[in-house]
PDB file of C-alpha atoms in Angstrom:
ATOM      1  CA  MET A   1       5.372 -31.199  -6.033  1.00 93.00           C
ATOM      2  CA  HIS A   2       1.923 -29.889  -5.153  1.00 96.00           C
ATOM      3  CA  HIS A   3      -0.507 -29.296  -8.020  1.00 98.00           C
ATOM      4  CA  VAL A   4      -2.347 -26.126  -7.016  1.00 98.00           C
ATOM      5  CA  VAL A   5      -5.326 -24.916  -9.024  1.00 98.00           C
ATOM      6  CA  SER A   6      -5.972 -21.202  -8.852  1.00 98.00           C
ATOM      7  CA  ALA A   7      -9.666 -20.548  -9.521  1.00 98.00           C
ATOM      8  CA  THR A   8      -8.734 -17.322 -11.308  1.00 94.00           C
ATOM      9  CA  THR A   9      -6.474 -16.093 -14.077  1.00 94.00           C
ATOM     10  CA  ASN A  10      -5.894 -12.746 -12.333  1.00 93.00           C
ATOM     11  CA  PRO A  11      -2.098 -12.212 -12.080  1.00 92.00           C
ATOM     12  CA  ALA A  12      -2.311 -10.362  -8.738  1.00 90.00           C
ATOM     13  CA  LYS A  13      -4.142 -13.319  -7.193  1.00 94.00           C
ATOM     14  CA  ILE A  14      -1.927 -15.966  -8.795  1.00 96.00           C
ATOM     15  CA  GLN A  15       1.199 -14.191  -7.516  1.00 94.00           C
ATOM     16  CA  ALA A  16      -0.236 -14.121  -3.973  1.00 96.00           C
ATOM     17  CA  ILE A  17      -1.093 -17.829  -4.108  1.00 97.00           C
ATOM     18  CA  LEU A  18       2.303 -18.889  -5.464  1.00 97.00           C
ATOM     19  CA  ARG A  19       4.237 -16.784  -2.961  1.00 97.00           C
ATOM     20  CA  ALA A  20       2.214 -18.053   0.006  1.00 98.00           C
ATOM     21  CA  PHE A  21       2.452 -21.721  -0.982  1.00 98.00           C
ATOM     22  CA  GLU A  22       6.208 -21.430  -1.496  1.00 97.00           C
ATOM     23  CA  GLU A  23       6.645 -19.727   1.882  1.00 97.00           C
ATOM     24  CA  ILE A  24       4.707 -22.479   3.646  1.00 97.00           C
ATOM     25  CA  PHE A  25       5.791 -25.562   1.669  1.00 96.00           C
ATOM     26  CA  GLY A  26       9.171 -24.414   0.278  1.00 96.00           C
ATOM     27  CA  ALA A  27      10.477 -22.834  -2.905  1.00 95.00           C
ATOM     28  CA  GLY A  28       9.655 -24.840  -6.004  1.00 94.00           C
ATOM     29  CA  SER A  29       7.208 -27.018  -4.038  1.00 94.00           C
ATOM     30  CA  CYS A  30       4.173 -26.323  -6.186  1.00 94.00           C
ATOM     31  CA  HIS A  31       2.932 -25.824  -9.694  1.00 95.00           C
ATOM     32  CA  ILE A  32       0.079 -23.355 -10.192  1.00 96.00           C
ATOM     33  CA  GLU A  33      -2.552 -24.063 -12.819  1.00 97.00           C
ATOM     34  CA  ALA A  34      -4.753 -21.021 -13.375  1.00 98.00           C
ATOM     35  CA  ILE A  35      -8.288 -21.568 -14.622  1.00 98.00           C
ATOM     36  CA  GLY A  36     -11.207 -19.211 -14.993  1.00 96.00           C
ATOM     37  CA  VAL A  37     -14.383 -20.430 -13.299  1.00 98.00           C
ATOM     38  CA  GLU A  38     -17.682 -18.832 -12.345  1.00 97.00           C
ATOM     39  CA  SER A  39     -18.328 -17.483  -8.854  1.00 97.00           C
ATOM     40  CA  GLY A  40     -22.095 -17.766  -8.938  1.00 98.00           C
ATOM     41  CA  VAL A  41     -22.352 -14.299  -7.363  1.00 98.00           C
ATOM     42  CA  PRO A  42     -22.501 -10.855  -8.993  1.00 95.00           C
ATOM     43  CA  GLU A  43     -19.301  -9.446 -10.527  1.00 92.00           C
ATOM     44  CA  GLN A  44     -19.184  -7.097  -7.547  1.00 94.00           C
ATOM     45  CA  PRO A  45     -20.242  -9.040  -4.466  1.00 97.00           C
ATOM     46  CA  PHE A  46     -21.560  -7.116  -1.457  1.00 96.00           C
ATOM     47  CA  GLY A  47     -21.225  -8.308   2.110  1.00 97.00           C
ATOM     48  CA  SER A  48     -19.083 -10.922   3.736  1.00 98.00           C
ATOM     49  CA  GLU A  49     -21.422 -13.850   3.123  1.00 98.00           C
ATOM     50  CA  GLU A  50     -21.967 -13.196  -0.601  1.00 98.00           C
ATOM     51  CA  THR A  51     -18.226 -12.735  -1.087  1.00 98.00           C
ATOM     52  CA  ARG A  52     -17.380 -15.917   0.829  1.00 98.00           C
ATOM     53  CA  ALA A  53     -20.017 -17.801  -1.183  1.00 98.00           C
ATOM     54  CA  GLY A  54     -18.312 -16.606  -4.374  1.00 98.00           C
ATOM     55  CA  ALA A  55     -14.954 -17.980  -3.205  1.00 98.00           C
ATOM     56  CA  ARG A  56     -16.503 -21.283  -2.119  1.00 98.00           C
ATOM     57  CA  ASN A  57     -18.323 -21.602  -5.440  1.00 98.00           C
ATOM     58  CA  ARG A  58     -15.115 -20.940  -7.357  1.00 98.00           C
ATOM     59  CA  VAL A  59     -13.327 -23.690  -5.418  1.00 98.00           C
ATOM     60  CA  THR A  60     -16.193 -26.102  -6.130  1.00 98.00           C
ATOM     61  CA  ASN A  61     -16.106 -25.241  -9.836  1.00 98.00           C
ATOM     62  CA  ALA A  62     -12.311 -25.513  -9.964  1.00 98.00           C
ATOM     63  CA  ARG A  63     -12.505 -28.975  -8.397  1.00 98.00           C
ATOM     64  CA  VAL A  64     -14.880 -30.068 -11.169  1.00 98.00           C
ATOM     65  CA  ALA A  65     -12.643 -28.551 -13.871  1.00 98.00           C
ATOM     66  CA  ALA A  66      -9.382 -29.978 -12.481  1.00 98.00           C
ATOM     67  CA  PRO A  67     -10.246 -32.917 -10.195  1.00 98.00           C
ATOM     68  CA  ASP A  68      -6.720 -34.329  -9.952  1.00 97.00           C
ATOM     69  CA  ALA A  69      -5.144 -31.342  -8.173  1.00 98.00           C
ATOM     70  CA  ASP A  70      -3.808 -31.367  -4.611  1.00 98.00           C
ATOM     71  CA  PHE A  71      -5.203 -27.944  -3.696  1.00 98.00           C
ATOM     72  CA  TRP A  72      -7.871 -25.626  -5.090  1.00 98.00           C
ATOM     73  CA  VAL A  73      -7.658 -21.937  -4.192  1.00 98.00           C
ATOM     74  CA  ALA A  74     -10.088 -19.059  -4.725  1.00 98.00           C
ATOM     75  CA  ILE A  75      -9.799 -15.404  -3.813  1.00 98.00           C
ATOM     76  CA  GLU A  76     -13.036 -13.432  -4.081  1.00 97.00           C
ATOM     77  CA  ALA A  77     -12.959  -9.665  -3.583  1.00 95.00           C
ATOM     78  CA  GLY A  78     -16.008  -7.863  -2.278  1.00 96.00           C
ATOM     79  CA  ILE A  79     -17.340  -4.719  -0.666  1.00 97.00           C
ATOM     80  CA  ASP A  80     -18.524  -4.739   2.936  1.00 96.00           C
ATOM     81  CA  GLU A  81     -19.435  -1.771   5.119  1.00 95.00           C
ATOM     82  CA  GLY A  82     -17.771   0.731   2.786  1.00 96.00           C
ATOM     83  CA  ALA A  83     -14.533  -1.189   2.411  1.00 97.00           C
ATOM     84  CA  THR A  84     -12.976  -3.620  -0.039  1.00 95.00           C
ATOM     85  CA  PHE A  85     -11.677  -6.979   1.183  1.00 97.00           C
ATOM     86  CA  SER A  86     -11.495 -10.578   0.042  1.00 97.00           C
ATOM     87  CA  TRP A  87     -12.226 -14.091   1.166  1.00 98.00           C
ATOM     88  CA  VAL A  88      -9.684 -16.829   0.473  1.00 98.00           C
ATOM     89  CA  VAL A  89     -10.899 -20.413   0.366  1.00 98.00           C
ATOM     90  CA  ILE A  90      -8.457 -23.313   0.010  1.00 98.00           C
ATOM     91  CA  GLU A  91      -9.435 -26.965  -0.201  1.00 98.00           C
ATOM     92  CA  SER A  92      -7.578 -30.235  -0.427  1.00 97.00           C
ATOM     93  CA  ARG A  93      -9.255 -33.600  -0.632  1.00 96.00           C
ATOM     94  CA  GLU A  94      -9.385 -33.748   3.178  1.00 95.00           C
ATOM     95  CA  GLN A  95      -9.986 -30.236   4.441  1.00 96.00           C
ATOM     96  CA  ARG A  96     -10.747 -26.568   3.923  1.00 98.00           C
ATOM     97  CA  GLY A  97      -9.070 -23.399   5.110  1.00 98.00           C
ATOM     98  CA  GLU A  98     -10.674 -19.956   4.915  1.00 98.00           C
ATOM     99  CA  ALA A  99      -9.469 -16.473   5.791  1.00 98.00           C
ATOM    100  CA  ARG A 100     -10.693 -12.943   5.279  1.00 98.00           C
ATOM    101  CA  SER A 101      -8.172 -10.330   4.190  1.00 97.00           C
ATOM    102  CA  ALA A 102      -7.484  -6.922   5.617  1.00 96.00           C
ATOM    103  CA  THR A 103      -9.989  -4.256   4.573  1.00 96.00           C
ATOM    104  CA  LEU A 104      -9.450  -0.946   2.833  1.00 96.00           C
ATOM    105  CA  PRO A 105     -12.005   1.809   3.452  1.00 97.00           C
ATOM    106  CA  LEU A 106     -13.067   3.327   0.147  1.00 96.00           C
ATOM    107  CA  PRO A 107     -13.807   7.004  -0.580  1.00 96.00           C
ATOM    108  CA  GLU A 108     -17.470   7.920  -0.988  1.00 96.00           C
ATOM    109  CA  ILE A 109     -16.927   9.037  -4.609  1.00 95.00           C
ATOM    110  CA  ILE A 110     -15.820   5.485  -5.462  1.00 95.00           C
ATOM    111  CA  LEU A 111     -18.463   3.801  -3.292  1.00 95.00           C
ATOM    112  CA  ASP A 112     -21.236   5.835  -4.916  1.00 96.00           C
ATOM    113  CA  LYS A 113     -20.364   4.395  -8.346  1.00 95.00           C
ATOM    114  CA  VAL A 114     -20.031   0.861  -6.975  1.00 94.00           C
ATOM    115  CA  ARG A 115     -23.381   1.115  -5.177  1.00 94.00           C
ATOM    116  CA  ALA A 116     -24.885   2.319  -8.477  1.00 95.00           C
ATOM    117  CA  GLY A 117     -23.930  -1.001 -10.074  1.00 93.00           C
ATOM    118  CA  GLU A 118     -20.369  -0.637 -11.336  1.00 92.00           C
ATOM    119  CA  ALA A 119     -17.633  -3.060 -10.229  1.00 90.00           C
ATOM    120  CA  LEU A 120     -14.757  -1.632  -8.199  1.00 91.00           C
ATOM    121  CA  GLY A 121     -12.043  -2.535 -10.725  1.00 90.00           C
ATOM    122  CA  PRO A 122     -13.521  -0.564 -13.637  1.00 92.00           C
ATOM    123  CA  VAL A 123     -14.359   2.371 -11.333  1.00 93.00           C
ATOM    124  CA  MET A 124     -10.769   2.452 -10.116  1.00 90.00           C
ATOM    125  CA  SER A 125      -9.496   2.218 -13.703  1.00 90.00           C
ATOM    126  CA  GLN A 126     -11.650   5.252 -14.591  1.00 90.00           C
ATOM    127  CA  TYR A 127     -10.394   7.135 -11.525  1.00 89.00           C
ATOM    128  CA  THR A 128      -6.681   6.350 -12.051  1.00 89.00           C
ATOM    129  CA  GLY A 129      -6.368   5.838 -15.802  1.00 90.00           C
ATOM    130  CA  ILE A 130      -4.706   2.461 -15.104  1.00 87.00           C
ATOM    131  CA  ASP A 131      -6.146  -0.219 -17.402  1.00 87.00           C
ATOM    132  CA  GLU A 132      -7.221  -3.438 -15.655  1.00 84.00           C
ATOM    133  CA  ILE A 133      -6.088  -2.090 -12.280  1.00 81.00           C
ATOM    134  CA  GLY A 134      -7.672  -5.104 -10.567  1.00 76.00           C
ATOM    135  CA  ARG A 135      -5.081  -7.297 -12.277  1.00 74.00           C
ATOM    136  CA  LYS A 136      -2.307  -5.029 -10.964  1.00 77.00           C
ATOM    137  CA  GLU A 137      -1.904  -3.018  -7.744  1.00 81.00           C
ATOM    138  CA  GLY A 138      -5.638  -2.455  -7.267  1.00 84.00           C
ATOM    139  CA  ALA A 139      -7.322   0.161  -5.123  1.00 89.00           C
ATOM    140  CA  ILE A 140      -5.100  -0.960  -2.251  1.00 90.00           C
ATOM    141  CA  GLY A 141      -1.946   0.094  -4.097  1.00 91.00           C
ATOM    142  CA  VAL A 142      -3.458   3.423  -5.109  1.00 91.00           C
ATOM    143  CA  PHE A 143      -4.900   4.427  -1.740  1.00 94.00           C
ATOM    144  CA  THR A 144      -1.882   3.276   0.307  1.00 94.00           C
ATOM    145  CA  ALA A 145       0.528   5.129  -2.020  1.00 94.00           C
ATOM    146  CA  GLY A 146       2.103   1.789  -2.909  1.00 92.00           C
ATOM    147  CA  ALA A 147       2.841   0.830   0.710  1.00 95.00           C
ATOM    148  CA  LEU A 148       0.568  -2.193   0.189  1.00 94.00           C
ATOM    149  CA  THR A 149      -0.573  -3.943  -2.971  1.00 90.00           C
ATOM    150  CA  ARG A 150      -3.590  -6.020  -3.804  1.00 89.00           C
ATOM    151  CA  SER A 151      -1.383  -9.087  -4.236  1.00 91.00           C
ATOM    152  CA  GLY A 152       0.392  -8.425  -0.927  1.00 93.00           C
ATOM    153  CA  VAL A 153      -2.850  -8.221   1.058  1.00 95.00           C
ATOM    154  CA  TYR A 154      -4.138 -11.368  -0.673  1.00 95.00           C
ATOM    155  CA  HIS A 155      -0.836 -13.091   0.138  1.00 96.00           C
ATOM    156  CA  GLN A 156      -1.411 -12.568   3.867  1.00 97.00           C
ATOM    157  CA  ALA A 157      -4.899 -14.031   3.643  1.00 98.00           C
ATOM    158  CA  VAL A 158      -3.643 -17.062   1.677  1.00 98.00           C
ATOM    159  CA  ILE A 159      -0.999 -17.685   4.378  1.00 98.00           C
ATOM    160  CA  LEU A 160      -3.744 -17.565   7.014  1.00 98.00           C
ATOM    161  CA  ALA A 161      -6.048 -19.876   5.045  1.00 98.00           C
ATOM    162  CA  LEU A 162      -3.176 -22.366   4.651  1.00 98.00           C
ATOM    163  CA  SER A 163      -2.806 -22.766   8.438  1.00 97.00           C
ATOM    164  CA  PRO A 164      -4.969 -25.928   8.700  1.00 97.00           C
ATOM    165  CA  PHE A 165      -2.883 -27.674   6.037  1.00 96.00           C
ATOM    166  CA  HIS A 166       0.456 -27.626   7.858  1.00 96.00           C
ATOM    167  CA  ASN A 167      -0.476 -27.502  11.546  1.00 95.00           C
ATOM    168  CA  ALA A 168      -1.530 -30.846  12.997  1.00 93.00           C
ATOM    169  CA  ILE A 169      -3.640 -29.218  15.706  1.00 94.00           C
ATOM    170  CA  TYR A 170      -6.301 -28.421  13.066  1.00 92.00           C
ATOM    171  CA  ARG A 171      -6.773 -32.125  12.277  1.00 83.00           C
TER     172      ARG A 171
END
């Protein structure tokens, strides 16, 4: 059984990680240990590079906190060019996989508040009345009328980031 450390305690992210690992390695093939670690970037990262750095930093910090794991996984959400997205970084002792998620364009009324210094999650909670929306369906669920969820979009990116770990051509 794979010991997978999730560098977050966010349920939407943990669900995405568990589902992806089980799809790739088989049902019941892993145990997820969720830990909260620092990203080293602002609560609301801007741009692809700052967001990716946050995910990489979380993986590094998770490795220090739980050095005996088989995999360390971080999902860092950010804002880039008026849209929300995330970077997924997965490491084992031997290699790293990274993937960027799909992006959701955000309305100007939301972007204005985020650009003024508020994080997207709290802005969306104010807009929708849904407490801790970032731990649930997120802006993605709201603006796609439930057709997609935050966890579902993260799940796709985790699957993509896992590609180097089960395809020999990457080695």
